[in-house]
Amino acid sequence: MPGIVGVIGIRPVEHCQRLVESMVAAMKHEPFYSSGTYSVPEMGVYTGWVAHQNSFAADQVFFDEHEDIALTFSGECFADPTTRDDLRQKGHEFGRNDSDWMVHLYEQEGDQFFEKLNGLFSGLLIDKRQRKAFLFNDRYGVERIYWHKADDAFCFASEAKALLRVVPRLREFDSEGVAQFLTYGCTLQGRTLFRDVHLLPAGSIWSLDGESCRKRKYFSPETWESQPVLSAERFEDEFKETFKRVLPRYFESKSEIGISLTGGLDSRMIMACLPETAKRPLCYTFSGQRRDTLDARLAARVAGACGLDHRILRVTQDFFSNFASYVDRTIYITDGCLDALGAHEIYMNGKARHLAPVRVTGNYGSEILRGVSYFKSLGLSRRLLNPDFEPAMNFSTQEVARDGTNPVTYAAFREIPQKRFGILAAGRSQSIFRTPYLDNEMVALAYQAPLRLFGSPFPALRFVKNHNPALAHIRTDRGLVGSNGTLIGFLRHTFWEATFKCDYFYSEGLPYGLSRLDPLFRLFNSGLGISGLHKFLHYRRWFQRDLAGYVNEIVTRVRSQRNQFWNSEFLKGLVDEHRAGRKNYVREISAVLTLEAVERLLLRGLPSGT
């Protein structure tokens, strides 16, 4: 996916330049990426980048007027409309690039520059006057930077594979990272799946001069946590004003914009106050092979009420016939951060990109505004694991436990950059991802929500009703409408919540301990017409039927090899038990498929870049 790489050290110039070129090559997954390199040999700084064409970061390197300051950058940064005008008034001259205002802001603000950036990003700023390079990332840590320190060089990259390619000795599993992944589906506390490959902490500025590294943070969530809580009335007023001011930033683009539309509230709030743009965006919804999900049906009504075209993007037969390739691409591109159950993300986002390169989504609104959490144990059967690996599973889970943590802090600084990163990474490999719900102003305001409003859908419903009453009359996928609050509204909401839960268990299957009841549960769902109403991804059933041959081939291959993670005897019956419906082992199968691909593609399959 798009990102940056770099080597900072005292190695020979030609060697460092070759390393950077190899790191860039490791991240060029698609023909629609642009890329380049930049070096300052006298400082021992060598860097490169990969970016979507026509994106915010496509026309790097960004320079000041005298090229004393250079910036390589990944992601996007949204400036206040007055920022460029203020800089011009202070004598700064802009080049042909719309994004070079950042280096001029650094000239003006110095170290305070980093605190003023708003978006999901990472970058390397090279100040030749100070003979220092500053490696930094966004305050949430969503834009990842992997790093490794050798004796004579500091290496970093937006993708771990770029480091693995040029430092072969890193191509080993980190036992604790794997244990975390098998417990929660992600790594925690700055760990990765790879030994001696680390993550830059959120909100960091690391000052590097070739011989030393000064580490500091420019932002901590305590800054926002210390804000006063607002009254309910004032919070809703502030939310309306802030959301309407922030949203237009996310619709400025040289490329076509698509809105990833669902039947929920978060994308509907975006639709309720769409900014005027030169080009009208189009809407699309992901759906299943045949039956339109409730999301797709409701989204079409919402788009129609706003006068926009709506498309349904479906999972079709080519997904199943090329499933092995999609699994490999997913694990390779995301460095194993997204497992085999996310193989559809690259497939569906690839379809979305053909409609519009920029994807505006309501993602993370539920987490930031209502405290919805997906951070829970995978619940894998312990019989899956090799007994010799069991001790590694006894790691600290303090990072996952809420323990009184502010729910907004938990969502923005833990859950989204850790648990939700893999999905984001897969999607961003195909399109330019934007969500207003991680805008600094929106997140800061969420901390000021009074307790009785936080977690409630009703402020969002009122927001939609006030800005586009027609949208408030279209119920959400959970049965909410603008007139909710009555007994009938409560019963309607309860009914649709129940159908959502039932369809979830139909799609995912009951936990393996209760899976013997699965046939009765499926019969109940089918009889009521619930199956496939909300969910279009049926990996449990696909692993039993459409993809059974692929699953059996990989698991058989893993079982034939000596493996540090798996119990070979358990693998013997894993596929048969799942196919027969006696147990639901979809997550266990996914874990085996994922780590097999990580080992094959990233530990053993990478070419040497040295």
PDB file of C-alpha atoms in Angstrom, residues 198-453:
ATOM      1  CA  HIS A 198       8.906  -2.470  16.003  1.00  0.00           C
ATOM      2  CA  LEU A 199       6.178   0.138  15.558  1.00  0.00           C
ATOM      3  CA  LEU A 200       6.602   3.878  15.976  1.00  0.00           C
ATOM      4  CA  PRO A 201       4.338   4.986  18.863  1.00  0.00           C
ATOM      5  CA  ALA A 202       1.384   7.208  18.019  1.00  0.00           C
ATOM      6  CA  GLY A 203       2.008  10.957  17.905  1.00  0.00           C
ATOM      7  CA  SER A 204       5.789  10.620  17.703  1.00  0.00           C
ATOM      8  CA  ILE A 205       8.598  12.847  16.490  1.00  0.00           C
ATOM      9  CA  TRP A 206      11.938  11.091  16.352  1.00  0.00           C
ATOM     10  CA  SER A 207      14.866  13.379  15.598  1.00  0.00           C
ATOM     11  CA  LEU A 208      17.640  11.520  13.758  1.00  0.00           C
ATOM     12  CA  ASP A 209      21.053  12.900  12.850  1.00  0.00           C
ATOM     13  CA  GLY A 210      22.893   9.748  11.754  1.00  0.00           C
ATOM     14  CA  GLU A 211      24.482   9.089  15.129  1.00  0.00           C
ATOM     15  CA  SER A 212      21.677   9.523  17.653  1.00  0.00           C
ATOM     16  CA  CYS A 213      17.910   9.333  17.893  1.00  0.00           C
ATOM     17  CA  ARG A 214      15.963  11.679  20.155  1.00  0.00           C
ATOM     18  CA  LYS A 215      12.488  10.325  20.785  1.00  0.00           C
ATOM     19  CA  ARG A 216       9.535  12.369  21.936  1.00  0.00           C
ATOM     20  CA  LYS A 217       5.764  12.576  21.568  1.00  0.00           C
ATOM     21  CA  TYR A 218       4.052  15.707  20.302  1.00  0.00           C
ATOM     22  CA  PHE A 219       0.605  14.614  21.423  1.00  0.00           C
ATOM     23  CA  SER A 220      -0.997  12.585  24.195  1.00  0.00           C
ATOM     24  CA  PRO A 221      -4.730  11.828  24.602  1.00  0.00           C
ATOM     25  CA  GLU A 222      -4.603  13.324  28.108  1.00  0.00           C
ATOM     26  CA  THR A 223      -4.716  16.711  26.369  1.00  0.00           C
ATOM     27  CA  TRP A 224      -8.228  15.972  25.133  1.00  0.00           C
ATOM     28  CA  GLU A 225      -9.298  14.070  28.225  1.00  0.00           C
ATOM     29  CA  SER A 226      -8.766  17.196  30.340  1.00  0.00           C
ATOM     30  CA  GLN A 227     -11.440  19.171  28.448  1.00  0.00           C
ATOM     31  CA  PRO A 228     -14.659  20.058  30.293  1.00  0.00           C
ATOM     32  CA  VAL A 229     -17.782  18.010  29.605  1.00  0.00           C
ATOM     33  CA  LEU A 230     -20.473  20.038  27.845  1.00  0.00           C
ATOM     34  CA  SER A 231     -24.186  20.134  28.546  1.00  0.00           C
ATOM     35  CA  ALA A 232     -26.307  17.987  26.236  1.00  0.00           C
ATOM     36  CA  GLU A 233     -27.735  20.992  24.405  1.00  0.00           C
ATOM     37  CA  ARG A 234     -24.388  22.691  23.946  1.00  0.00           C
ATOM     38  CA  PHE A 235     -22.707  19.466  22.810  1.00  0.00           C
ATOM     39  CA  GLU A 236     -25.283  18.910  20.083  1.00  0.00           C
ATOM     40  CA  ASP A 237     -24.911  22.524  18.941  1.00  0.00           C
ATOM     41  CA  GLU A 238     -21.113  22.181  18.866  1.00  0.00           C
ATOM     42  CA  PHE A 239     -21.377  18.878  17.012  1.00  0.00           C
ATOM     43  CA  LYS A 240     -23.588  20.384  14.297  1.00  0.00           C
ATOM     44  CA  GLU A 241     -21.256  23.335  13.769  1.00  0.00           C
ATOM     45  CA  THR A 242     -18.063  21.236  13.827  1.00  0.00           C
ATOM     46  CA  PHE A 243     -19.306  18.456  11.544  1.00  0.00           C
ATOM     47  CA  LYS A 244     -20.566  20.907   8.915  1.00  0.00           C
ATOM     48  CA  ARG A 245     -17.258  22.805   9.009  1.00  0.00           C
ATOM     49  CA  VAL A 246     -15.088  19.682   8.868  1.00  0.00           C
ATOM     50  CA  LEU A 247     -16.909  17.639   6.223  1.00  0.00           C
ATOM     51  CA  PRO A 248     -16.028  19.724   3.112  1.00  0.00           C
ATOM     52  CA  ARG A 249     -12.327  18.940   3.660  1.00  0.00           C
ATOM     53  CA  TYR A 250     -13.023  15.319   2.827  1.00  0.00           C
ATOM     54  CA  PHE A 251     -14.644  16.123  -0.519  1.00  0.00           C
ATOM     55  CA  GLU A 252     -11.765  18.139  -1.995  1.00  0.00           C
ATOM     56  CA  SER A 253     -10.149  15.984  -4.654  1.00  0.00           C
ATOM     57  CA  LYS A 254      -8.678  15.939  -8.140  1.00  0.00           C
ATOM     58  CA  SER A 255     -10.192  12.469  -8.612  1.00  0.00           C
ATOM     59  CA  GLU A 256     -13.709  11.075  -8.595  1.00  0.00           C
ATOM     60  CA  ILE A 257     -15.171  10.555  -5.121  1.00  0.00           C
ATOM     61  CA  GLY A 258     -17.272   7.587  -4.081  1.00  0.00           C
ATOM     62  CA  ILE A 259     -19.253   7.365  -0.858  1.00  0.00           C
ATOM     63  CA  SER A 260     -19.235   3.918   0.715  1.00  0.00           C
ATOM     64  CA  LEU A 261     -22.835   3.926   1.872  1.00  0.00           C
ATOM     65  CA  THR A 262     -24.547   1.617   4.368  1.00  0.00           C
ATOM     66  CA  GLY A 263     -27.891   1.537   6.096  1.00  0.00           C
ATOM     67  CA  GLY A 264     -26.393   2.871   9.312  1.00  0.00           C
ATOM     68  CA  LEU A 265     -26.200   6.279  10.924  1.00  0.00           C
ATOM     69  CA  ASP A 266     -22.580   7.255  10.353  1.00  0.00           C
ATOM     70  CA  SER A 267     -22.681   7.375   6.561  1.00  0.00           C
ATOM     71  CA  ARG A 268     -26.158   8.899   6.723  1.00  0.00           C
ATOM     72  CA  MET A 269     -24.890  11.867   8.716  1.00  0.00           C
ATOM     73  CA  ILE A 270     -22.437  12.490   5.886  1.00  0.00           C
ATOM     74  CA  MET A 271     -25.257  12.294   3.351  1.00  0.00           C
ATOM     75  CA  ALA A 272     -27.436  14.645   5.424  1.00  0.00           C
ATOM     76  CA  CYS A 273     -25.084  17.581   4.908  1.00  0.00           C
ATOM     77  CA  LEU A 274     -23.162  16.813   1.715  1.00  0.00           C
ATOM     78  CA  PRO A 275     -21.058  19.788   0.671  1.00  0.00           C
ATOM     79  CA  GLU A 276     -21.456  21.291  -2.771  1.00  0.00           C
ATOM     80  CA  THR A 277     -18.709  20.048  -5.079  1.00  0.00           C
ATOM     81  CA  ALA A 278     -17.835  20.574  -8.729  1.00  0.00           C
ATOM     82  CA  LYS A 279     -18.362  16.864  -9.377  1.00  0.00           C
ATOM     83  CA  ARG A 280     -21.211  15.001  -7.736  1.00  0.00           C
ATOM     84  CA  PRO A 281     -20.007  11.915  -5.881  1.00  0.00           C
ATOM     85  CA  LEU A 282     -21.526   8.526  -6.518  1.00  0.00           C
ATOM     86  CA  CYS A 283     -22.550   6.001  -3.890  1.00  0.00           C
ATOM     87  CA  TYR A 284     -21.960   2.289  -3.651  1.00  0.00           C
ATOM     88  CA  THR A 285     -22.594  -0.537  -1.214  1.00  0.00           C
ATOM     89  CA  PHE A 286     -20.917  -3.919  -0.887  1.00  0.00           C
ATOM     90  CA  SER A 287     -23.323  -6.845  -1.076  1.00  0.00           C
ATOM     91  CA  GLY A 288     -23.610 -10.581  -1.672  1.00  0.00           C
ATOM     92  CA  GLN A 289     -23.822 -12.763  -4.740  1.00  0.00           C
ATOM     93  CA  ARG A 290     -27.572 -12.678  -5.248  1.00  0.00           C
ATOM     94  CA  ARG A 291     -29.700 -11.315  -2.447  1.00  0.00           C
ATOM     95  CA  ASP A 292     -29.425  -7.617  -1.725  1.00  0.00           C
ATOM     96  CA  THR A 293     -28.632  -7.015   1.910  1.00  0.00           C
ATOM     97  CA  LEU A 294     -30.663  -4.571   3.959  1.00  0.00           C
ATOM     98  CA  ASP A 295     -27.657  -2.244   3.785  1.00  0.00           C
ATOM     99  CA  ALA A 296     -27.836  -2.219  -0.011  1.00  0.00           C
ATOM    100  CA  ARG A 297     -31.587  -1.614  -0.115  1.00  0.00           C
ATOM    101  CA  LEU A 298     -31.554   1.184   2.432  1.00  0.00           C
ATOM    102  CA  ALA A 299     -28.436   2.789   0.935  1.00  0.00           C
ATOM    103  CA  ALA A 300     -30.126   2.942  -2.467  1.00  0.00           C
ATOM    104  CA  ARG A 301     -33.050   4.819  -0.912  1.00  0.00           C
ATOM    105  CA  VAL A 302     -30.711   7.231   0.884  1.00  0.00           C
ATOM    106  CA  ALA A 303     -28.724   7.932  -2.286  1.00  0.00           C
ATOM    107  CA  GLY A 304     -31.938   8.444  -4.259  1.00  0.00           C
ATOM    108  CA  ALA A 305     -33.261  10.910  -1.680  1.00  0.00           C
ATOM    109  CA  CYS A 306     -30.043  12.918  -2.180  1.00  0.00           C
ATOM    110  CA  GLY A 307     -30.224  12.745  -5.970  1.00  0.00           C
ATOM    111  CA  LEU A 308     -27.083  10.584  -6.316  1.00  0.00           C
ATOM    112  CA  ASP A 309     -26.429   7.436  -8.318  1.00  0.00           C
ATOM    113  CA  HIS A 310     -26.043   4.221  -6.327  1.00  0.00           C
ATOM    114  CA  ARG A 311     -24.284   1.007  -7.336  1.00  0.00           C
ATOM    115  CA  ILE A 312     -24.219  -2.397  -5.688  1.00  0.00           C
ATOM    116  CA  LEU A 313     -20.814  -4.094  -5.750  1.00  0.00           C
ATOM    117  CA  ARG A 314     -21.170  -7.852  -5.405  1.00  0.00           C
ATOM    118  CA  VAL A 315     -19.073 -10.856  -4.491  1.00  0.00           C
ATOM    119  CA  THR A 316     -19.111 -12.897  -7.701  1.00  0.00           C
ATOM    120  CA  GLN A 317     -17.728 -16.252  -8.791  1.00  0.00           C
ATOM    121  CA  ASP A 318     -14.291 -14.890  -9.664  1.00  0.00           C
ATOM    122  CA  PHE A 319     -13.690 -14.261  -5.967  1.00  0.00           C
ATOM    123  CA  PHE A 320     -14.011 -17.972  -5.220  1.00  0.00           C
ATOM    124  CA  SER A 321     -12.087 -19.172  -8.254  1.00  0.00           C
ATOM    125  CA  ASN A 322      -9.188 -16.837  -7.333  1.00  0.00           C
ATOM    126  CA  PHE A 323      -9.534 -17.097  -3.559  1.00  0.00           C
ATOM    127  CA  ALA A 324      -6.002 -18.436  -3.009  1.00  0.00           C
ATOM    128  CA  SER A 325      -4.616 -15.381  -4.797  1.00  0.00           C
ATOM    129  CA  TYR A 326      -6.769 -12.972  -2.776  1.00  0.00           C
ATOM    130  CA  VAL A 327      -5.655 -14.579   0.488  1.00  0.00           C
ATOM    131  CA  ASP A 328      -2.003 -14.285  -0.522  1.00  0.00           C
ATOM    132  CA  ARG A 329      -2.385 -10.670  -1.657  1.00  0.00           C
ATOM    133  CA  THR A 330      -4.215  -9.760   1.552  1.00  0.00           C
ATOM    134  CA  ILE A 331      -1.635 -11.285   3.871  1.00  0.00           C
ATOM    135  CA  TYR A 332       1.298  -9.986   1.817  1.00  0.00           C
ATOM    136  CA  ILE A 333       0.035  -6.414   1.414  1.00  0.00           C
ATOM    137  CA  THR A 334      -1.062  -6.054   5.063  1.00  0.00           C
ATOM    138  CA  ASP A 335       2.011  -7.862   6.482  1.00  0.00           C
ATOM    139  CA  GLY A 336      -0.360 -10.409   8.024  1.00  0.00           C
ATOM    140  CA  CYS A 337      -2.339  -7.739   9.889  1.00  0.00           C
ATOM    141  CA  LEU A 338      -5.523  -8.912   8.159  1.00  0.00           C
ATOM    142  CA  ASP A 339      -6.265 -12.617   8.242  1.00  0.00           C
ATOM    143  CA  ALA A 340      -7.746 -14.887   5.571  1.00  0.00           C
ATOM    144  CA  LEU A 341     -11.271 -13.888   6.622  1.00  0.00           C
ATOM    145  CA  GLY A 342     -10.507 -10.434   5.210  1.00  0.00           C
ATOM    146  CA  ALA A 343      -9.609 -11.627   1.704  1.00  0.00           C
ATOM    147  CA  HIS A 344     -12.710  -9.877   0.339  1.00  0.00           C
ATOM    148  CA  GLU A 345     -11.432  -6.412   1.329  1.00  0.00           C
ATOM    149  CA  ILE A 346      -8.935  -6.036  -1.517  1.00  0.00           C
ATOM    150  CA  TYR A 347     -11.420  -7.639  -3.907  1.00  0.00           C
ATOM    151  CA  MET A 348     -14.313  -5.302  -3.007  1.00  0.00           C
ATOM    152  CA  ASN A 349     -12.196  -2.158  -2.692  1.00  0.00           C
ATOM    153  CA  GLY A 350     -10.660  -2.922  -6.070  1.00  0.00           C
ATOM    154  CA  LYS A 351     -14.150  -2.830  -7.558  1.00  0.00           C
ATOM    155  CA  ALA A 352     -14.834   0.428  -5.726  1.00  0.00           C
ATOM    156  CA  ARG A 353     -11.680   2.000  -7.141  1.00  0.00           C
ATOM    157  CA  HIS A 354     -12.887   1.411 -10.689  1.00  0.00           C
ATOM    158  CA  LEU A 355     -15.863   3.632  -9.844  1.00  0.00           C
ATOM    159  CA  ALA A 356     -13.945   6.279  -7.888  1.00  0.00           C
ATOM    160  CA  PRO A 357     -10.322   6.370  -6.622  1.00  0.00           C
ATOM    161  CA  VAL A 358     -11.336   8.246  -3.442  1.00  0.00           C
ATOM    162  CA  ARG A 359     -13.504   6.451  -0.894  1.00  0.00           C
ATOM    163  CA  VAL A 360     -15.363   8.548   1.687  1.00  0.00           C
ATOM    164  CA  THR A 361     -16.790   6.365   4.443  1.00  0.00           C
ATOM    165  CA  GLY A 362     -18.562   6.578   7.768  1.00  0.00           C
ATOM    166  CA  ASN A 363     -16.043   4.184   9.301  1.00  0.00           C
ATOM    167  CA  TYR A 364     -15.188   4.716  12.983  1.00  0.00           C
ATOM    168  CA  GLY A 365     -18.183   6.943  13.741  1.00  0.00           C
ATOM    169  CA  SER A 366     -19.710   4.254  15.948  1.00  0.00           C
ATOM    170  CA  GLU A 367     -16.442   3.738  17.810  1.00  0.00           C
ATOM    171  CA  ILE A 368     -15.701   7.438  18.378  1.00  0.00           C
ATOM    172  CA  LEU A 369     -19.226   8.709  19.080  1.00  0.00           C
ATOM    173  CA  ARG A 370     -20.937   5.690  20.616  1.00  0.00           C
ATOM    174  CA  GLY A 371     -18.193   3.525  22.094  1.00  0.00           C
ATOM    175  CA  VAL A 372     -18.863   0.471  19.910  1.00  0.00           C
ATOM    176  CA  SER A 373     -16.005  -2.002  20.338  1.00  0.00           C
ATOM    177  CA  TYR A 374     -14.810  -4.973  18.277  1.00  0.00           C
ATOM    178  CA  PHE A 375     -11.878  -5.703  20.578  1.00  0.00           C
ATOM    179  CA  LYS A 376     -12.512  -9.160  21.969  1.00  0.00           C
ATOM    180  CA  SER A 377     -10.812 -12.510  22.125  1.00  0.00           C
ATOM    181  CA  LEU A 378     -11.030 -14.714  19.033  1.00  0.00           C
ATOM    182  CA  GLY A 379     -11.811 -17.650  21.305  1.00  0.00           C
ATOM    183  CA  LEU A 380      -9.679 -20.147  19.377  1.00  0.00           C
ATOM    184  CA  SER A 381      -9.686 -23.692  20.670  1.00  0.00           C
ATOM    185  CA  ARG A 382      -6.575 -24.214  22.777  1.00  0.00           C
ATOM    186  CA  ARG A 383      -6.359 -27.714  21.309  1.00  0.00           C
ATOM    187  CA  LEU A 384      -5.281 -26.036  18.065  1.00  0.00           C
ATOM    188  CA  LEU A 385      -1.968 -24.992  19.607  1.00  0.00           C
ATOM    189  CA  ASN A 386       1.236 -26.928  19.925  1.00  0.00           C
ATOM    190  CA  PRO A 387       1.746 -27.558  23.686  1.00  0.00           C
ATOM    191  CA  ASP A 388       5.276 -26.169  23.348  1.00  0.00           C
ATOM    192  CA  PHE A 389       3.801 -22.831  22.239  1.00  0.00           C
ATOM    193  CA  GLU A 390       1.339 -22.573  25.128  1.00  0.00           C
ATOM    194  CA  PRO A 391       3.694 -20.617  27.459  1.00  0.00           C
ATOM    195  CA  ALA A 392       3.885 -17.805  24.902  1.00  0.00           C
ATOM    196  CA  MET A 393       0.119 -17.311  25.188  1.00  0.00           C
ATOM    197  CA  ASN A 394       0.451 -16.076  28.766  1.00  0.00           C
ATOM    198  CA  PHE A 395       1.210 -12.481  27.815  1.00  0.00           C
ATOM    199  CA  SER A 396      -0.176  -9.363  29.477  1.00  0.00           C
ATOM    200  CA  THR A 397      -3.593  -8.258  28.210  1.00  0.00           C
ATOM    201  CA  GLN A 398      -3.431  -4.856  29.892  1.00  0.00           C
ATOM    202  CA  GLU A 399      -3.476  -3.090  26.516  1.00  0.00           C
ATOM    203  CA  VAL A 400      -6.869  -4.618  25.691  1.00  0.00           C
ATOM    204  CA  ALA A 401      -8.507  -4.174  29.090  1.00  0.00           C
ATOM    205  CA  ARG A 402     -10.449  -0.912  29.362  1.00  0.00           C
ATOM    206  CA  ASP A 403      -9.743  -0.496  33.102  1.00  0.00           C
ATOM    207  CA  GLY A 404     -11.450   2.877  33.319  1.00  0.00           C
ATOM    208  CA  THR A 405      -9.845   4.152  30.103  1.00  0.00           C
ATOM    209  CA  ASN A 406     -11.809   6.948  28.504  1.00  0.00           C
ATOM    210  CA  PRO A 407     -13.911   5.230  25.789  1.00  0.00           C
ATOM    211  CA  VAL A 408     -12.840   7.729  23.126  1.00  0.00           C
ATOM    212  CA  THR A 409      -9.178   7.169  23.998  1.00  0.00           C
ATOM    213  CA  TYR A 410      -9.757   3.423  23.870  1.00  0.00           C
ATOM    214  CA  ALA A 411     -11.343   3.668  20.414  1.00  0.00           C
ATOM    215  CA  ALA A 412      -9.023   6.230  18.783  1.00  0.00           C
ATOM    216  CA  PHE A 413      -5.676   5.229  20.279  1.00  0.00           C
ATOM    217  CA  ARG A 414      -6.055   1.486  20.830  1.00  0.00           C
ATOM    218  CA  GLU A 415      -8.841  -0.208  18.939  1.00  0.00           C
ATOM    219  CA  ILE A 416      -8.707   1.581  15.581  1.00  0.00           C
ATOM    220  CA  PRO A 417      -4.902   1.572  15.095  1.00  0.00           C
ATOM    221  CA  GLN A 418      -4.550  -2.005  16.384  1.00  0.00           C
ATOM    222  CA  LYS A 419      -7.653  -4.147  15.916  1.00  0.00           C
ATOM    223  CA  ARG A 420      -9.018  -2.297  12.884  1.00  0.00           C
ATOM    224  CA  PHE A 421      -5.725  -1.615  11.114  1.00  0.00           C
ATOM    225  CA  GLY A 422      -5.686  -4.686   8.863  1.00  0.00           C
ATOM    226  CA  ILE A 423      -9.000  -3.820   7.194  1.00  0.00           C
ATOM    227  CA  LEU A 424      -7.827  -0.242   6.690  1.00  0.00           C
ATOM    228  CA  ALA A 425      -4.500  -1.367   5.210  1.00  0.00           C
ATOM    229  CA  ALA A 426      -6.185  -3.664   2.699  1.00  0.00           C
ATOM    230  CA  GLY A 427      -8.662  -0.988   1.646  1.00  0.00           C
ATOM    231  CA  ARG A 428      -6.006   1.728   1.350  1.00  0.00           C
ATOM    232  CA  SER A 429      -4.004  -0.457  -1.008  1.00  0.00           C
ATOM    233  CA  GLN A 430      -6.794   0.047  -3.553  1.00  0.00           C
ATOM    234  CA  SER A 431      -8.281   3.485  -2.911  1.00  0.00           C
ATOM    235  CA  ILE A 432      -7.684   6.760  -1.100  1.00  0.00           C
ATOM    236  CA  PHE A 433      -9.458   6.316   2.223  1.00  0.00           C
ATOM    237  CA  ARG A 434     -11.196   9.199   4.005  1.00  0.00           C
ATOM    238  CA  THR A 435     -13.401   9.399   7.077  1.00  0.00           C
ATOM    239  CA  PRO A 436     -14.420  12.612   8.877  1.00  0.00           C
ATOM    240  CA  TYR A 437     -14.748  10.737  12.163  1.00  0.00           C
ATOM    241  CA  LEU A 438     -10.985  10.721  12.759  1.00  0.00           C
ATOM    242  CA  ASP A 439     -10.622  14.419  12.064  1.00  0.00           C
ATOM    243  CA  ASN A 440      -8.833  16.012  15.028  1.00  0.00           C
ATOM    244  CA  GLU A 441     -11.709  18.397  15.667  1.00  0.00           C
ATOM    245  CA  MET A 442     -14.288  15.606  15.667  1.00  0.00           C
ATOM    246  CA  VAL A 443     -12.339  13.361  18.011  1.00  0.00           C
ATOM    247  CA  ALA A 444     -11.535  16.229  20.387  1.00  0.00           C
ATOM    248  CA  LEU A 445     -15.227  17.125  20.568  1.00  0.00           C
ATOM    249  CA  ALA A 446     -16.248  13.513  21.276  1.00  0.00           C
ATOM    250  CA  TYR A 447     -14.394  13.757  24.605  1.00  0.00           C
ATOM    251  CA  GLN A 448     -16.801  16.518  25.664  1.00  0.00           C
ATOM    252  CA  ALA A 449     -19.969  14.494  25.163  1.00  0.00           C
ATOM    253  CA  PRO A 450     -22.072  14.189  28.335  1.00  0.00           C
ATOM    254  CA  LEU A 451     -22.474  10.651  29.628  1.00  0.00           C
ATOM    255  CA  ARG A 452     -26.185  10.452  28.819  1.00  0.00           C
ATOM    256  CA  LEU A 453     -25.499  11.224  25.139  1.00  0.00           C
TER     257      LEU A 453
END
